[in-house]
C-alpha cells in the first residue's frame, strides 16, 4: 500500500499566503462598506434594517422583542451552560457554580446591552453592534473553561433590539420633520388665503369708488369720463374674477426656480411653488437669517396647475435630489439651464429665464476678501467696492430675473 502524496511545505506556504491575502481583501471590503454606510448616515441617508410603517409600529416591535428577552431570561435560555462540569468531584456543586456564574455573566452582558441601547443612534449602530458582540466574546472567553457562553439566539435578540431602536429613533425624527414641514405648508397656505382675501376686499373698495363716481356723472354729458371709468370697472371685475379663481383653485400659483450660490455653492437649485399673491414674499422668506445670502430667482412661472408643473419637475430631477429621504426638501443637483429645458418642455415657451445667478452680495463679499488678502495694495479697491455697494443698495428686480405674470 503506497502512502498518499503529501503536499510540499512550499505549496502549503503559498496556499496559506493566498488565503491570507483573500482574507485581508475581504476585511478591506467590509471596512469600506462600513465607511460608506457611515458616510451616508452623515449626509442624512439612512437605510432601515427593519422597514416599518411608522414609529408606533417600531414601538410595538420593540415591546415584542423585550418580551422575548424576558422570556429567554426566565426560562434560562440566555446562557448556554455545560451540564458536565463538576466541582470537588460533585455534579451538584458544579451545577450550582455554573448557575451562579451564569447570573454574573448575564448581568454583565445585559448591562452592556442596555448601555448600547441607551446610546445607539442611526449613525453609530454598527459600532454599537460591534461593541455588544465584543462583550459577548469576552464573557465567553472568561468562562471557556466551564464551557459557558451567551446564547446565540439571545444575542441575536439583543442585536435586533439595537437595530430596531436605531430605526425607531430615525423614524421618530422623520415624523417630527414631516410634521414640522406640514405645519410650515399650512402656514404658507393660510398666508396665501389671507392675501387673496385682503386683495379681494381692496378690489371691491376700489370698484365701489369708481362705481360711485360713475353714478355721479350720470346725466352730466361727460361721456368720455364715464367710458374711462367703466373701462376701469371692467378691468377690476376681471381682476376680481382672477382672484376668485385662484382662491377656489388650490392648484393655481407660481412655480419658482431659485438658487443660492453663496450658501450652497453652484449646481444646486430649489424648485418649489407658492400660492402667494406676491411670490417674491415667499422667496424673501426662504432667504431669511438661516442662510448667509439671499436667493437668486431664475424664473417665476404662473400656472393654473402649478402643483402639477412642480410635481413633473420634481419627477424629472428625482435622481438629483440632494435629500433623498425628506422629499419635502426641494433642492436638486442641477443647473438653472437644465431646469429651464425641462420647464420649457412642460410649460411651453418661457417669457423670461435667468440662466446665471447674480449673487451680488456673495460676489461682492468674495471680492472684498480678495482685496483684503492683497494687503495695503487692495485697500483702495475695497473702499471703491464699498462705495459702489452703498450707491447700489439691494433691490428686487423681478422683471430681470424671472417671469412674473398674472393668471390668464
CSV table of C-alpha atoms in Angstrom, one decimal:
chain,number,residue,atom,x,y,z
A,1,UNK,CA,0.0,0.0,0.0
A,2,UNK,CA,1.5,3.3,-1.1
A,3,UNK,CA,1.4,6.4,1.1
A,4,UNK,CA,-0.7,9.3,-0.2
A,5,UNK,CA,1.2,12.1,-1.8
A,6,UNK,CA,1.7,14.9,0.7
A,7,UNK,CA,1.9,18.5,-0.5
A,8,UNK,CA,5.3,20.1,-0.3
A,9,UNK,CA,5.8,22.7,2.5
A,10,UNK,CA,6.4,25.4,-0.2
A,11,UNK,CA,3.0,24.7,-1.6
A,12,UNK,CA,1.4,24.9,1.8
A,13,UNK,CA,3.1,28.2,2.5
A,14,UNK,CA,2.0,29.6,-0.9
A,15,UNK,CA,-1.6,28.4,-0.4
A,16,UNK,CA,-1.6,29.9,3.2
A,17,UNK,CA,-0.3,33.2,1.8
A,18,UNK,CA,-3.0,33.3,-0.9
A,19,UNK,CA,-5.8,32.6,1.7
A,20,UNK,CA,-4.4,35.3,3.9
A,21,UNK,CA,-4.4,37.8,1.0
A,22,UNK,CA,-8.0,36.9,0.2
A,23,UNK,CA,-8.9,37.3,3.9
A,24,UNK,CA,-7.3,40.7,4.1
A,25,UNK,CA,-9.1,41.8,0.9
A,26,UNK,CA,-12.4,40.7,2.4
A,27,UNK,CA,-11.7,42.7,5.5
A,28,UNK,CA,-10.8,45.8,3.5
A,29,UNK,CA,-14.1,45.4,1.5
A,30,UNK,CA,-16.1,45.1,4.8
A,31,UNK,CA,-14.4,48.2,6.2
A,32,UNK,CA,-15.0,50.1,3.0
A,33,UNK,CA,-18.7,49.2,3.1
A,34,UNK,CA,-19.0,50.2,6.7
A,35,UNK,CA,-17.3,53.6,5.9
A,36,UNK,CA,-19.7,54.1,3.0
A,37,UNK,CA,-22.7,53.4,5.3
A,38,UNK,CA,-21.4,55.8,7.9
A,39,UNK,CA,-20.8,58.4,5.3
A,40,UNK,CA,-24.4,58.0,4.0
A,41,UNK,CA,-25.6,58.4,7.6
A,42,UNK,CA,-23.5,61.6,8.0
A,43,UNK,CA,-25.3,63.2,5.0
A,44,UNK,CA,-28.7,62.1,6.0
A,45,UNK,CA,-29.1,58.9,4.1
A,46,UNK,CA,-30.2,56.1,6.4
A,47,UNK,CA,-31.1,52.6,5.4
A,48,UNK,CA,-33.6,50.9,7.7
A,49,UNK,CA,-32.7,47.4,8.9
A,50,UNK,CA,-36.3,46.6,9.6
A,51,UNK,CA,-38.6,48.9,7.5
A,52,UNK,CA,-41.9,49.5,9.2
A,53,UNK,CA,-44.7,52.0,8.5
A,54,UNK,CA,-44.4,54.4,11.4
A,55,UNK,CA,-43.0,54.9,14.9
A,56,UNK,CA,-45.9,53.2,16.6
A,57,UNK,CA,-45.1,50.0,14.6
A,58,UNK,CA,-41.5,50.2,15.7
A,59,UNK,CA,-42.6,50.7,19.3
A,60,UNK,CA,-44.8,47.6,19.1
A,61,UNK,CA,-41.9,45.6,17.6
A,62,UNK,CA,-39.6,46.7,20.4
A,63,UNK,CA,-42.2,45.7,23.0
A,64,UNK,CA,-42.3,42.2,21.4
A,65,UNK,CA,-38.6,41.9,21.4
A,66,UNK,CA,-38.3,42.9,25.1
A,67,UNK,CA,-41.0,40.3,25.9
A,68,UNK,CA,-38.9,37.7,24.1
A,69,UNK,CA,-35.8,38.8,26.0
A,70,UNK,CA,-37.6,38.5,29.4
A,71,UNK,CA,-38.9,35.1,28.4
A,72,UNK,CA,-35.4,33.8,27.5
A,73,UNK,CA,-34.1,35.0,30.8
A,74,UNK,CA,-37.0,33.5,32.8
A,75,UNK,CA,-36.6,30.1,31.0
A,76,UNK,CA,-32.8,30.1,31.5
A,77,UNK,CA,-32.1,30.2,27.7
A,78,UNK,CA,-30.0,33.3,27.7
A,79,UNK,CA,-26.8,31.5,28.7
A,80,UNK,CA,-25.5,28.2,27.3
A,81,UNK,CA,-24.3,26.1,30.3
A,82,UNK,CA,-22.4,22.8,30.3
A,83,UNK,CA,-24.1,20.1,32.3
A,84,UNK,CA,-21.0,18.0,32.7
A,85,UNK,CA,-19.0,20.5,34.8
A,86,UNK,CA,-18.0,19.2,38.3
A,87,UNK,CA,-16.6,20.9,41.3
A,88,UNK,CA,-14.9,19.0,44.0
A,89,UNK,CA,-15.9,15.8,42.1
A,90,UNK,CA,-19.6,16.8,42.6
A,91,UNK,CA,-22.0,17.5,39.7
A,92,UNK,CA,-24.4,19.2,42.1
A,93,UNK,CA,-21.7,21.6,43.2
A,94,UNK,CA,-20.7,22.1,39.6
A,95,UNK,CA,-24.3,23.0,38.6
A,96,UNK,CA,-24.6,25.5,41.5
A,97,UNK,CA,-21.3,27.1,40.5
A,98,UNK,CA,-22.3,27.4,36.8
A,99,UNK,CA,-25.7,28.8,37.8
A,100,UNK,CA,-24.1,31.5,40.0
A,101,UNK,CA,-21.6,32.3,37.2
A,102,UNK,CA,-24.4,32.4,34.6
A,103,UNK,CA,-26.1,35.1,36.7
A,104,UNK,CA,-23.0,37.2,36.8
A,105,UNK,CA,-22.3,36.7,33.0
A,106,UNK,CA,-25.9,37.6,32.2
A,107,UNK,CA,-25.8,40.6,34.4
A,108,UNK,CA,-22.6,41.9,32.8
A,109,UNK,CA,-23.9,41.2,29.3
A,110,UNK,CA,-27.3,42.8,29.9
A,111,UNK,CA,-25.6,45.9,31.4
A,112,UNK,CA,-23.6,46.3,28.2
A,113,UNK,CA,-26.6,45.7,26.1
A,114,UNK,CA,-28.7,48.3,27.9
A,115,UNK,CA,-25.9,50.8,27.7
A,116,UNK,CA,-25.7,50.2,23.9
A,117,UNK,CA,-29.5,50.6,23.5
A,118,UNK,CA,-29.4,53.8,25.6
A,119,UNK,CA,-26.8,55.5,23.4
A,120,UNK,CA,-27.4,53.9,20.0
A,121,UNK,CA,-28.2,56.4,17.1
A,122,UNK,CA,-28.6,56.0,13.4
A,123,UNK,CA,-25.0,56.9,12.8
A,124,UNK,CA,-23.3,54.6,15.4
A,125,UNK,CA,-25.4,51.4,15.0
A,126,UNK,CA,-22.5,49.4,13.6
A,127,UNK,CA,-20.2,50.5,16.4
A,128,UNK,CA,-22.8,49.5,19.0
A,129,UNK,CA,-23.3,46.1,17.4
A,130,UNK,CA,-19.6,45.5,17.3
A,131,UNK,CA,-19.3,46.6,21.0
A,132,UNK,CA,-22.0,44.2,22.1
A,133,UNK,CA,-20.7,41.3,20.1
A,134,UNK,CA,-17.2,42.0,21.6
A,135,UNK,CA,-18.7,41.9,25.1
A,136,UNK,CA,-20.3,38.5,24.4
A,137,UNK,CA,-17.0,37.2,23.1
A,138,UNK,CA,-15.1,38.5,26.1
A,139,UNK,CA,-17.6,36.9,28.5
A,140,UNK,CA,-17.4,33.6,26.7
A,141,UNK,CA,-13.6,33.7,26.8
A,142,UNK,CA,-13.6,34.2,30.6
A,143,UNK,CA,-16.0,31.2,31.0
A,144,UNK,CA,-14.4,29.0,28.4
A,145,UNK,CA,-13.1,26.6,31.0
A,146,UNK,CA,-16.6,25.9,32.1
A,147,UNK,CA,-18.0,25.8,28.5
A,148,UNK,CA,-20.4,28.7,29.1
A,149,UNK,CA,-21.3,31.5,26.7
A,150,UNK,CA,-24.1,33.8,25.7
A,151,UNK,CA,-26.8,32.0,23.8
A,152,UNK,CA,-26.7,32.8,20.1
A,153,UNK,CA,-30.5,33.3,19.9
A,154,UNK,CA,-30.4,35.6,22.9
A,155,UNK,CA,-27.5,37.6,21.4
A,156,UNK,CA,-29.5,37.8,18.1
A,157,UNK,CA,-32.5,39.2,20.0
A,158,UNK,CA,-30.4,41.9,21.6
A,159,UNK,CA,-28.8,42.8,18.3
A,160,UNK,CA,-32.3,43.1,16.7
A,161,UNK,CA,-33.3,45.3,19.7
A,162,UNK,CA,-30.4,47.6,18.9
A,163,UNK,CA,-31.3,47.8,15.2
A,164,UNK,CA,-35.0,48.4,15.9
A,165,UNK,CA,-34.0,51.1,18.4
A,166,UNK,CA,-31.9,52.9,15.8
A,167,UNK,CA,-34.7,52.6,13.3
A,168,UNK,CA,-37.3,53.8,15.8
A,169,UNK,CA,-35.2,56.9,16.6
A,170,UNK,CA,-34.8,57.7,12.9
A,171,UNK,CA,-38.5,57.2,12.2
A,172,UNK,CA,-39.4,59.5,15.1
A,173,UNK,CA,-37.0,62.1,13.7
A,174,UNK,CA,-38.5,61.8,10.3
A,175,UNK,CA,-42.1,62.0,11.6
A,176,UNK,CA,-41.2,65.2,13.5
A,177,UNK,CA,-39.6,66.7,10.5
A,178,UNK,CA,-42.6,65.8,8.4
A,179,UNK,CA,-45.0,67.3,10.9
A,180,UNK,CA,-42.8,70.5,11.0
A,181,UNK,CA,-42.8,70.7,7.2
A,182,UNK,CA,-46.6,70.2,7.2
A,183,UNK,CA,-47.1,73.0,9.7
A,184,UNK,CA,-45.0,75.2,7.5
A,185,UNK,CA,-47.0,74.2,4.5
A,186,UNK,CA,-50.3,75.0,6.3
A,187,UNK,CA,-48.9,78.4,7.4
A,188,UNK,CA,-48.0,79.1,3.8
A,189,UNK,CA,-51.5,78.2,2.7
A,190,UNK,CA,-53.0,80.4,5.3
A,191,UNK,CA,-50.8,83.3,4.3
A,192,UNK,CA,-51.9,82.9,0.7
A,193,UNK,CA,-55.6,82.7,1.6
A,194,UNK,CA,-55.3,85.8,3.8
A,195,UNK,CA,-53.5,87.7,1.0
A,196,UNK,CA,-56.2,86.7,-1.5
A,197,UNK,CA,-59.0,87.8,0.8
A,198,UNK,CA,-57.3,91.1,1.5
A,199,UNK,CA,-56.8,91.6,-2.2
A,200,UNK,CA,-60.5,91.0,-3.0
A,201,UNK,CA,-61.5,93.5,-0.3
A,202,UNK,CA,-59.2,96.1,-1.8
A,203,UNK,CA,-60.5,95.5,-5.3
A,204,UNK,CA,-64.1,95.7,-4.1
A,205,UNK,CA,-63.4,99.0,-2.4
A,206,UNK,CA,-61.7,100.3,-5.5
A,207,UNK,CA,-64.6,99.2,-7.6
A,208,UNK,CA,-67.2,100.8,-5.3
A,209,UNK,CA,-65.3,104.0,-5.5
A,210,UNK,CA,-65.3,104.1,-9.4
A,211,UNK,CA,-68.9,102.9,-9.4
A,212,UNK,CA,-69.9,105.8,-7.2
A,213,UNK,CA,-68.1,108.3,-9.4
A,214,UNK,CA,-69.7,106.8,-12.5
A,215,UNK,CA,-73.1,107.1,-10.9
A,216,UNK,CA,-72.5,110.7,-10.0
A,217,UNK,CA,-71.5,111.5,-13.6
A,218,UNK,CA,-74.8,110.1,-14.9
A,219,UNK,CA,-76.7,112.7,-17.0
A,220,UNK,CA,-73.9,115.2,-17.0
A,221,UNK,CA,-72.9,114.7,-20.6
A,222,UNK,CA,-69.3,113.8,-19.7
A,223,UNK,CA,-69.4,110.6,-21.6
A,224,UNK,CA,-65.6,110.3,-22.2
A,225,UNK,CA,-65.0,110.3,-18.5
A,226,UNK,CA,-67.8,107.8,-17.9
A,227,UNK,CA,-66.4,105.5,-20.6
A,228,UNK,CA,-63.0,105.6,-18.9
A,229,UNK,CA,-64.5,104.8,-15.5
A,230,UNK,CA,-66.5,101.9,-17.0
A,231,UNK,CA,-63.3,100.5,-18.5
A,232,UNK,CA,-61.6,100.7,-15.1
A,233,UNK,CA,-64.5,98.9,-13.5
A,234,UNK,CA,-64.4,96.2,-16.1
A,235,UNK,CA,-60.7,95.8,-15.5
A,236,UNK,CA,-61.3,95.5,-11.8
A,237,UNK,CA,-64.1,93.0,-12.4
A,238,UNK,CA,-61.6,90.8,-14.4
A,239,UNK,CA,-59.0,91.1,-11.6
A,240,UNK,CA,-61.7,90.1,-9.0
A,241,UNK,CA,-62.6,87.1,-11.2
A,242,UNK,CA,-58.9,86.1,-11.4
A,243,UNK,CA,-58.6,86.5,-7.6
A,244,UNK,CA,-61.7,84.3,-7.0
A,245,UNK,CA,-60.3,81.7,-9.4
A,246,UNK,CA,-57.0,81.5,-7.5
A,247,UNK,CA,-58.9,81.3,-4.2
A,248,UNK,CA,-61.1,78.4,-5.5
A,249,UNK,CA,-58.4,76.6,-7.4
A,250,UNK,CA,-55.8,75.5,-4.9
A,251,UNK,CA,-53.6,74.1,-7.7
A,252,UNK,CA,-53.0,77.6,-9.2
A,253,UNK,CA,-49.9,79.5,-8.2
A,254,UNK,CA,-46.3,80.3,-9.1
A,255,UNK,CA,-43.6,77.7,-9.7
A,256,UNK,CA,-40.2,79.2,-8.7
A,257,UNK,CA,-36.7,78.2,-9.6
A,258,UNK,CA,-34.1,79.8,-7.3
A,259,UNK,CA,-30.5,79.2,-6.3
A,260,UNK,CA,-28.1,80.4,-3.6
A,261,UNK,CA,-24.6,80.2,-4.8
A,262,UNK,CA,-23.2,81.8,-1.6
A,263,UNK,CA,-24.9,79.4,0.7
A,264,UNK,CA,-25.0,76.1,-1.2
A,265,UNK,CA,-22.5,76.6,-4.0
A,266,UNK,CA,-23.1,76.3,-7.7
A,267,UNK,CA,-25.0,73.4,-9.3
A,268,UNK,CA,-27.8,73.3,-6.7
A,269,UNK,CA,-31.3,74.8,-7.3
A,270,UNK,CA,-34.6,74.8,-5.4
A,271,UNK,CA,-37.8,74.0,-7.3
A,272,UNK,CA,-41.0,74.9,-5.4
A,273,UNK,CA,-44.3,76.5,-5.8
A,274,UNK,CA,-46.4,79.1,-3.8
A,275,UNK,CA,-49.9,80.4,-4.0
A,276,UNK,CA,-48.9,83.7,-2.5
A,277,UNK,CA,-50.3,86.8,-4.3
A,278,UNK,CA,-46.7,88.2,-4.4
A,279,UNK,CA,-44.4,85.2,-5.0
A,280,UNK,CA,-41.3,87.2,-4.1
A,281,UNK,CA,-42.5,87.4,-0.5
A,282,UNK,CA,-42.0,83.6,-0.3
A,283,UNK,CA,-38.6,83.9,-1.9
A,284,UNK,CA,-37.5,86.5,0.6
A,285,UNK,CA,-38.8,84.3,3.5
A,286,UNK,CA,-36.6,81.4,2.3
A,287,UNK,CA,-33.6,83.7,2.3
A,288,UNK,CA,-34.1,84.8,5.9
A,289,UNK,CA,-31.4,84.7,8.7
A,290,UNK,CA,-31.0,80.9,8.4
A,291,UNK,CA,-28.8,81.4,5.3
A,292,UNK,CA,-26.0,84.0,4.8
A,293,UNK,CA,-27.1,85.2,1.4
A,294,UNK,CA,-30.5,85.7,-0.3
A,295,UNK,CA,-31.8,83.6,-3.1
A,296,UNK,CA,-31.5,84.5,-6.8
A,297,UNK,CA,-34.6,84.0,-8.9
A,298,UNK,CA,-34.2,82.3,-12.2
A,299,UNK,CA,-37.9,82.0,-13.0
A,300,UNK,CA,-41.3,82.7,-11.5
A,301,UNK,CA,-43.9,80.9,-13.7
A,302,UNK,CA,-47.6,81.2,-13.1
A,303,UNK,CA,-49.7,78.2,-13.9
A,304,UNK,CA,-53.3,77.2,-13.4
A,305,UNK,CA,-51.8,73.8,-12.4
A,306,UNK,CA,-48.7,74.9,-10.5
A,307,UNK,CA,-48.9,71.8,-8.4
A,308,UNK,CA,-48.7,69.6,-11.5
A,309,UNK,CA,-45.8,71.5,-13.0
A,310,UNK,CA,-43.9,71.4,-9.8
A,311,UNK,CA,-44.5,67.6,-9.5
A,312,UNK,CA,-43.4,66.9,-13.0
A,313,UNK,CA,-40.2,68.9,-12.5
A,314,UNK,CA,-39.5,67.1,-9.2
A,315,UNK,CA,-40.1,63.8,-11.0
A,316,UNK,CA,-37.7,64.8,-13.8
A,317,UNK,CA,-34.9,65.7,-11.4
A,318,UNK,CA,-35.7,63.0,-8.8
A,319,UNK,CA,-32.3,61.2,-9.3
A,320,UNK,CA,-30.6,64.5,-8.5
A,321,UNK,CA,-32.4,65.2,-5.2
A,322,UNK,CA,-30.0,66.5,-2.5
A,323,UNK,CA,-32.0,64.9,0.3
A,324,UNK,CA,-33.3,61.5,-0.8
A,325,UNK,CA,-35.1,60.9,2.5
A,326,UNK,CA,-37.1,64.0,3.2
A,327,UNK,CA,-38.8,64.7,-0.1
A,328,UNK,CA,-40.2,68.0,1.2
A,329,UNK,CA,-36.7,69.4,0.9
A,330,UNK,CA,-36.9,70.6,-2.7
A,331,UNK,CA,-33.2,71.0,-3.5
A,332,UNK,CA,-31.6,69.4,-6.6
A,333,UNK,CA,-28.2,68.9,-8.0
A,334,UNK,CA,-28.9,70.7,-11.3
A,335,UNK,CA,-28.1,73.9,-13.1
A,336,UNK,CA,-30.6,76.6,-13.9
A,337,UNK,CA,-30.1,75.8,-17.6
A,338,UNK,CA,-31.1,72.2,-17.1
A,339,UNK,CA,-34.3,73.2,-15.3
A,340,UNK,CA,-35.0,75.7,-18.0
A,341,UNK,CA,-35.0,73.0,-20.6
A,342,UNK,CA,-37.3,70.8,-18.5
A,343,UNK,CA,-39.7,73.6,-17.7
A,344,UNK,CA,-39.9,74.6,-21.3
A,345,UNK,CA,-40.9,71.0,-22.3
A,346,UNK,CA,-43.6,71.0,-19.6
A,347,UNK,CA,-44.9,74.6,-19.8
A,348,UNK,CA,-44.1,75.7,-23.3
A,349,UNK,CA,-42.3,78.9,-24.2
A,350,UNK,CA,-40.9,80.9,-21.3
A,351,UNK,CA,-41.0,84.7,-21.5
A,352,UNK,CA,-38.0,85.2,-19.2
A,353,UNK,CA,-35.5,83.0,-17.6
A,354,UNK,CA,-32.2,84.0,-15.9
A,355,UNK,CA,-29.6,81.3,-16.6
A,356,UNK,CA,-26.9,82.8,-14.4
A,357,UNK,CA,-27.3,83.7,-10.7
A,358,UNK,CA,-26.4,87.4,-10.0
A,359,UNK,CA,-25.4,86.6,-6.3
A,360,UNK,CA,-24.4,90.2,-5.9
A,361,UNK,CA,-23.7,90.2,-2.2
A,362,UNK,CA,-21.8,86.9,-2.4
A,363,UNK,CA,-19.6,88.1,-5.3
A,364,UNK,CA,-19.0,91.4,-3.6
A,365,UNK,CA,-18.1,89.7,-0.4
A,366,UNK,CA,-15.6,87.5,-2.2
A,367,UNK,CA,-14.1,90.5,-4.0
A,368,UNK,CA,-13.7,92.3,-0.7
A,369,UNK,CA,-11.9,89.2,0.8
A,370,UNK,CA,-9.7,89.0,-2.2
A,371,UNK,CA,-8.7,92.7,-1.9
A,372,UNK,CA,-8.1,92.3,1.8
A,373,UNK,CA,-5.8,89.4,1.1
A,374,UNK,CA,-3.8,91.6,-1.2
A,375,UNK,CA,-2.8,93.8,1.7
A,376,UNK,CA,-2.5,97.5,1.5
A,377,UNK,CA,-2.4,97.4,-2.2
A,378,UNK,CA,-6.0,96.2,-2.2
A,379,UNK,CA,-7.3,98.8,0.3
A,380,UNK,CA,-8.3,101.3,-2.4
A,381,UNK,CA,-10.1,98.7,-4.4
A,382,UNK,CA,-12.0,97.6,-1.3
A,383,UNK,CA,-13.1,101.2,-0.5
A,384,UNK,CA,-14.2,101.7,-4.0
A,385,UNK,CA,-16.2,98.5,-3.9
A,386,UNK,CA,-17.8,99.5,-0.6
A,387,UNK,CA,-18.8,102.9,-2.1
A,388,UNK,CA,-20.2,101.1,-5.1
A,389,UNK,CA,-22.3,98.8,-2.9
A,390,UNK,CA,-23.6,101.8,-0.9
A,391,UNK,CA,-24.6,103.5,-4.1
A,392,UNK,CA,-26.3,100.4,-5.4
A,393,UNK,CA,-28.5,99.3,-2.4
A,394,UNK,CA,-30.0,95.8,-2.8
A,395,UNK,CA,-33.4,95.9,-4.6
A,396,UNK,CA,-35.7,93.4,-6.2
A,397,UNK,CA,-35.5,93.2,-9.9
A,398,UNK,CA,-38.1,90.5,-10.6
A,399,UNK,CA,-38.5,91.6,-14.2
A,400,UNK,CA,-34.8,90.9,-14.8
A,401,UNK,CA,-34.6,87.5,-13.1
A,402,UNK,CA,-37.8,85.7,-13.7
A,403,UNK,CA,-41.2,85.5,-15.3
A,404,UNK,CA,-44.0,87.2,-13.3
A,405,UNK,CA,-47.3,87.5,-15.0
A,406,UNK,CA,-50.8,87.1,-13.7
A,407,UNK,CA,-53.3,84.3,-14.3
A,408,UNK,CA,-55.0,84.2,-17.7
